[in-house]
PDB file of C-alpha atoms in Angstrom:
ATOM      1  CA  MET A  28     -22.682  11.543   6.490  1.00 50.00           C
ATOM      2  CA  PRO A  29     -20.179   9.221   6.219  1.00 58.00           C
ATOM      3  CA  GLU A  30     -16.165   9.989   4.881  1.00 63.00           C
ATOM      4  CA  GLU A  31     -16.087   7.959   1.914  1.00 63.00           C
ATOM      5  CA  THR A  32     -19.080   9.694   0.087  1.00 71.00           C
ATOM      6  CA  LEU A  33     -16.991  13.781   1.210  1.00 82.00           C
ATOM      7  CA  HIS A  34     -14.796  12.317  -1.993  1.00 85.00           C
ATOM      8  CA  LEU A  35     -17.004  12.120  -4.108  1.00 90.00           C
ATOM      9  CA  PRO A  36     -16.676  14.846  -5.990  1.00 91.00           C
ATOM     10  CA  LEU A  37     -12.830  14.137  -6.444  1.00 92.00           C
ATOM     11  CA  ILE A  38     -14.013  10.464  -7.769  1.00 94.00           C
ATOM     12  CA  GLN A  39     -16.502  12.312 -10.149  1.00 94.00           C
ATOM     13  CA  ARG A  40     -13.173  14.863 -10.920  1.00 95.00           C
ATOM     14  CA  VAL A  41     -11.462  11.905 -11.691  1.00 95.00           C
ATOM     15  CA  LEU A  42     -13.444  10.119 -13.961  1.00 95.00           C
ATOM     16  CA  GLU A  43     -14.351  13.752 -15.281  1.00 94.00           C
ATOM     17  CA  ARG A  44     -10.156  13.443 -16.909  1.00 94.00           C
ATOM     18  CA  TYR A  45     -10.538   9.888 -18.172  1.00 93.00           C
ATOM     19  CA  LYS A  46     -14.093   9.738 -19.913  1.00 86.00           C
ATOM     20  CA  ASP A  47     -12.015   9.798 -22.724  1.00 87.00           C
ATOM     21  CA  THR A  48      -9.589   7.368 -22.259  1.00 90.00           C
ATOM     22  CA  ALA A  49      -9.174   4.096 -24.376  1.00 90.00           C
ATOM     23  CA  GLY A  50      -8.719   1.645 -20.816  1.00 92.00           C
ATOM     24  CA  ALA A  51      -8.649   4.882 -18.769  1.00 95.00           C
ATOM     25  CA  LEU A  52      -9.717   1.726 -16.237  1.00 97.00           C
ATOM     26  CA  LEU A  53      -5.442   1.896 -14.257  1.00 97.00           C
ATOM     27  CA  PRO A  54      -5.015   5.371 -15.043  1.00 97.00           C
ATOM     28  CA  VAL A  55      -8.707   6.451 -12.705  1.00 97.00           C
ATOM     29  CA  LEU A  56      -7.941   3.433 -10.458  1.00 97.00           C
ATOM     30  CA  HIS A  57      -3.990   4.738  -9.626  1.00 97.00           C
ATOM     31  CA  ALA A  58      -5.338   8.290  -9.239  1.00 96.00           C
ATOM     32  CA  ILE A  59      -8.487   7.638  -6.889  1.00 96.00           C
ATOM     33  CA  GLN A  60      -5.309   6.265  -4.096  1.00 95.00           C
ATOM     34  CA  GLU A  61      -3.182   8.981  -5.407  1.00 93.00           C
ATOM     35  CA  ASP A  62      -5.373  11.915  -4.350  1.00 92.00           C
ATOM     36  CA  VAL A  63      -7.272  10.324  -2.131  1.00 92.00           C
ATOM     37  CA  GLY A  64      -5.192   7.235  -0.532  1.00 90.00           C
ATOM     38  CA  TYR A  65      -7.004   4.436  -1.366  1.00 93.00           C
ATOM     39  CA  VAL A  66      -9.517   3.256  -3.413  1.00 96.00           C
ATOM     40  CA  PRO A  67     -12.954   3.842  -2.289  1.00 95.00           C
ATOM     41  CA  ASP A  68     -16.334   0.821  -0.959  1.00 95.00           C
ATOM     42  CA  VAL A  69     -18.171   4.366  -3.029  1.00 95.00           C
ATOM     43  CA  ALA A  70     -15.711   4.783  -5.908  1.00 96.00           C
ATOM     44  CA  VAL A  71     -16.684   1.460  -6.979  1.00 97.00           C
ATOM     45  CA  PRO A  72     -20.246   1.775  -9.281  1.00 97.00           C
ATOM     46  CA  GLU A  73     -19.043   5.149  -9.904  1.00 96.00           C
ATOM     47  CA  ILE A  74     -16.441   4.420 -10.957  1.00 97.00           C
ATOM     48  CA  ALA A  75     -18.244   0.797 -13.775  1.00 97.00           C
ATOM     49  CA  HIS A  76     -21.066   3.420 -14.198  1.00 96.00           C
ATOM     50  CA  ALA A  77     -18.843   5.874 -16.118  1.00 95.00           C
ATOM     51  CA  LEU A  78     -16.409   3.614 -17.534  1.00 96.00           C
ATOM     52  CA  ASN A  79     -19.025   1.139 -19.233  1.00 94.00           C
ATOM     53  CA  LEU A  80     -17.909  -1.393 -16.948  1.00 95.00           C
ATOM     54  CA  SER A  81     -19.806  -3.910 -14.505  1.00 97.00           C
ATOM     55  CA  LEU A  82     -19.186  -4.046 -10.924  1.00 97.00           C
ATOM     56  CA  ALA A  83     -17.181  -7.423 -10.994  1.00 98.00           C
ATOM     57  CA  GLU A  84     -15.345  -6.163 -13.376  1.00 97.00           C
ATOM     58  CA  VAL A  85     -13.839  -2.907 -11.309  1.00 97.00           C
ATOM     59  CA  ARG A  86     -13.462  -5.644  -7.736  1.00 97.00           C
ATOM     60  CA  GLY A  87     -11.774  -7.952  -9.939  1.00 97.00           C
ATOM     61  CA  VAL A  88      -8.728  -4.489 -11.063  1.00 97.00           C
ATOM     62  CA  ILE A  89      -8.386  -3.891  -7.672  1.00 97.00           C
ATOM     63  CA  SER A  90      -7.524  -7.374  -5.734  1.00 94.00           C
ATOM     64  CA  PHE A  91      -5.955  -8.704  -8.033  1.00 93.00           C
ATOM     65  CA  TYR A  92      -3.482  -5.360  -8.670  1.00 90.00           C
ATOM     66  CA  HIS A  93      -1.726  -5.468  -4.484  1.00 80.00           C
ATOM     67  CA  ASP A  94      -0.622  -2.072  -4.918  1.00 82.00           C
ATOM     68  CA  PHE A  95      -5.008  -0.670  -4.716  1.00 91.00           C
ATOM     69  CA  ARG A  96      -5.487  -0.719  -1.185  1.00 89.00           C
ATOM     70  CA  THR A  97      -9.188  -0.169  -0.292  1.00 91.00           C
ATOM     71  CA  SER A  98      -8.734   1.362   2.859  1.00 87.00           C
ATOM     72  CA  PRO A  99      -7.117   3.589   4.585  1.00 88.00           C
ATOM     73  CA  PRO A 100      -2.909   3.652   4.383  1.00 87.00           C
ATOM     74  CA  ALA A 101      -1.075   3.149   7.383  1.00 90.00           C
ATOM     75  CA  ARG A 102       1.110   6.243   8.459  1.00 91.00           C
ATOM     76  CA  HIS A 103       3.832   3.981   7.922  1.00 93.00           C
ATOM     77  CA  THR A 104       4.558   0.861   5.786  1.00 92.00           C
ATOM     78  CA  LEU A 105       6.884  -1.015   5.828  1.00 93.00           C
ATOM     79  CA  ARG A 106       8.128  -2.984   2.421  1.00 94.00           C
ATOM     80  CA  LEU A 107      10.876  -5.739   2.814  1.00 94.00           C
ATOM     81  CA  CYS A 108      12.838  -7.475   0.341  1.00 95.00           C
ATOM     82  CA  ARG A 109      11.541 -11.052  -0.395  1.00 94.00           C
ATOM     83  CA  ALA A 110      14.430 -11.951  -3.407  1.00 94.00           C
ATOM     84  CA  GLU A 111      16.405 -14.256  -3.650  1.00 95.00           C
ATOM     85  CA  SER A 112      19.651 -12.172  -2.717  1.00 95.00           C
ATOM     86  CA  CYS A 113      18.076 -10.520   0.233  1.00 95.00           C
ATOM     87  CA  GLN A 114      16.787 -13.891   1.278  1.00 95.00           C
ATOM     88  CA  SER A 115      20.401 -15.224   1.045  1.00 96.00           C
ATOM     89  CA  ARG A 116      21.482 -12.239   3.937  1.00 96.00           C
ATOM     90  CA  GLY A 117      18.838 -13.421   5.702  1.00 95.00           C
ATOM     91  CA  ALA A 118      15.727 -11.714   5.186  1.00 95.00           C
ATOM     92  CA  GLU A 119      12.946 -14.528   5.881  1.00 95.00           C
ATOM     93  CA  ALA A 120      14.160 -13.992   9.159  1.00 96.00           C
ATOM     94  CA  LEU A 121      14.002 -11.290  10.251  1.00 96.00           C
ATOM     95  CA  ALA A 122      10.552 -11.145   8.505  1.00 95.00           C
ATOM     96  CA  ALA A 123       9.788 -13.447  11.655  1.00 95.00           C
ATOM     97  CA  GLN A 124      11.393 -10.603  13.724  1.00 95.00           C
ATOM     98  CA  LEU A 125       8.732  -8.457  11.986  1.00 93.00           C
ATOM     99  CA  ARG A 126       6.251 -10.367  12.340  1.00 92.00           C
ATOM    100  CA  GLU A 127       6.836 -11.007  15.469  1.00 93.00           C
ATOM    101  CA  GLN A 128       6.998  -8.151  16.602  1.00 91.00           C
ATOM    102  CA  LEU A 129       4.005  -6.654  15.192  1.00 92.00           C
ATOM    103  CA  ALA A 130       1.737  -9.166  15.649  1.00 92.00           C
ATOM    104  CA  LEU A 131       1.029  -8.862  12.150  1.00 90.00           C
ATOM    105  CA  ASP A 132       0.748 -11.336   9.164  1.00 88.00           C
ATOM    106  CA  ASP A 133       2.557  -9.525   6.159  1.00 86.00           C
ATOM    107  CA  HIS A 134       0.118  -7.415   4.184  1.00 86.00           C
ATOM    108  CA  GLY A 135      -1.210  -6.719   8.194  1.00 87.00           C
ATOM    109  CA  THR A 136      -1.787  -3.434   9.256  1.00 89.00           C
ATOM    110  CA  THR A 137      -1.493  -2.360  13.863  1.00 90.00           C
ATOM    111  CA  ALA A 138      -4.188  -2.275  14.827  1.00 87.00           C
ATOM    112  CA  ASP A 139      -3.644   1.778  14.785  1.00 88.00           C
ATOM    113  CA  GLY A 140      -3.299   1.844  12.339  1.00 88.00           C
ATOM    114  CA  ALA A 141       0.895   2.600  12.646  1.00 90.00           C
ATOM    115  CA  ILE A 142       2.402   0.739  10.682  1.00 93.00           C
ATOM    116  CA  SER A 143       1.565  -2.120   7.673  1.00 91.00           C
ATOM    117  CA  LEU A 144       4.160  -5.203   6.484  1.00 92.00           C
ATOM    118  CA  ARG A 145       4.820  -5.510   2.699  1.00 89.00           C
ATOM    119  CA  PRO A 146       6.582  -7.703   1.071  1.00 90.00           C
ATOM    120  CA  VAL A 147       7.965  -7.402  -1.838  1.00 92.00           C
ATOM    121  CA  TYR A 148      10.383  -8.758  -4.144  1.00 92.00           C
ATOM    122  CA  CYS A 149      13.075  -6.486  -5.234  1.00 92.00           C
ATOM    123  CA  LEU A 150      14.235  -3.110  -3.921  1.00 93.00           C
ATOM    124  CA  GLY A 151      17.168  -2.742  -6.575  1.00 93.00           C
ATOM    125  CA  ALA A 152      19.683  -2.643  -3.323  1.00 94.00           C
ATOM    126  CA  CYS A 153      20.726  -6.341  -4.338  1.00 94.00           C
ATOM    127  CA  ALA A 154      23.893  -5.633  -3.509  1.00 95.00           C
ATOM    128  CA  CYS A 155      23.327  -3.953   0.419  1.00 94.00           C
ATOM    129  CA  SER A 156      20.663  -7.100   0.965  1.00 95.00           C
ATOM    130  CA  PRO A 157      18.671  -7.754   3.087  1.00 97.00           C
ATOM    131  CA  ALA A 158      16.925  -4.547   2.344  1.00 96.00           C
ATOM    132  CA  LEU A 159      14.057  -2.624   3.415  1.00 95.00           C
ATOM    133  CA  GLU A 160      11.884   0.518   2.520  1.00 95.00           C
ATOM    134  CA  LEU A 161      10.255   2.543   5.607  1.00 95.00           C
ATOM    135  CA  ASP A 162       7.952   5.002   4.453  1.00 92.00           C
ATOM    136  CA  GLY A 163       9.978   5.157   0.652  1.00 90.00           C
ATOM    137  CA  GLN A 164      12.956   5.292   2.557  1.00 95.00           C
ATOM    138  CA  LEU A 165      15.308   2.610   1.343  1.00 96.00           C
ATOM    139  CA  HIS A 166      17.100   0.966   4.457  1.00 96.00           C
ATOM    140  CA  ALA A 167      19.793  -1.806   3.514  1.00 95.00           C
ATOM    141  CA  ARG A 168      22.205  -4.268   5.083  1.00 96.00           C
ATOM    142  CA  LEU A 169      19.500  -4.119   7.552  1.00 95.00           C
ATOM    143  CA  THR A 170      20.603  -6.014  10.788  1.00 96.00           C
ATOM    144  CA  PRO A 171      17.330  -7.229  13.632  1.00 96.00           C
ATOM    145  CA  GLU A 172      19.000  -4.937  16.041  1.00 96.00           C
ATOM    146  CA  ARG A 173      18.666  -1.637  12.957  1.00 95.00           C
ATOM    147  CA  LEU A 174      15.136  -3.247  12.180  1.00 95.00           C
ATOM    148  CA  SER A 175      13.673  -3.249  15.937  1.00 94.00           C
ATOM    149  CA  ALA A 176      15.321   0.489  16.522  1.00 94.00           C
ATOM    150  CA  LEU A 177      13.579   1.396  12.803  1.00 93.00           C
ATOM    151  CA  VAL A 178      10.017  -0.106  13.930  1.00 93.00           C
ATOM    152  CA  ASN A 179      10.180   1.593  17.601  1.00 91.00           C
ATOM    153  CA  GLY A 180      11.033   4.760  15.819  1.00 90.00           C
ATOM    154  CA  CYS A 181       7.582   4.697  14.348  1.00 87.00           C
ATOM    155  CA  ARG A 182       6.434   3.962  17.396  1.00 82.00           C
ATOM    156  CA  GLU A 183       7.780   6.572  19.842  1.00 80.00           C
ATOM    157  CA  GLU A 184       7.012   9.532  16.766  1.00 73.00           C
ATOM    158  CA  GLU A 185       3.126   8.059  16.805  1.00 63.00           C
ATOM    159  CA  ALA A 186       3.505   8.675  21.271  1.00 56.00           C
ATOM    160  CA  CYS A 187       4.373  12.143  20.559  1.00 38.00           C
TER     161      CYS A 187
END
């Protein structure tokens, strides 16, 4: 049995919880992603049927919002701020360093699924630019050396 089908009972519980909620699509997608870690393909027809939407409407919302994932998340997520304050303090050079060090584009995940890179446009740490969030923890006043150490720490953790 494919792994995705193991999520069907959970998806059904979420749909049951939101069945009478007007405008339930976003809350349903958030709840599924919270519980499963991503919105699996098997959920799309279930959601469409339960909410009387087309498959295209459900897929359109999933693809429009960058925070929804359609595959399991990486074990570590790097979110580098690319807003003006961080840009003025070297974020673009740090982004280039990350892309080279990880061999990724700005929205990529390493082949081993260990690290994903996501640009963001404000982490609320403008006074401490440039800033990065690693697995939900803020790292401010980044330098190229500190950034390399963070990435290497993720990789070493994976090797253990």
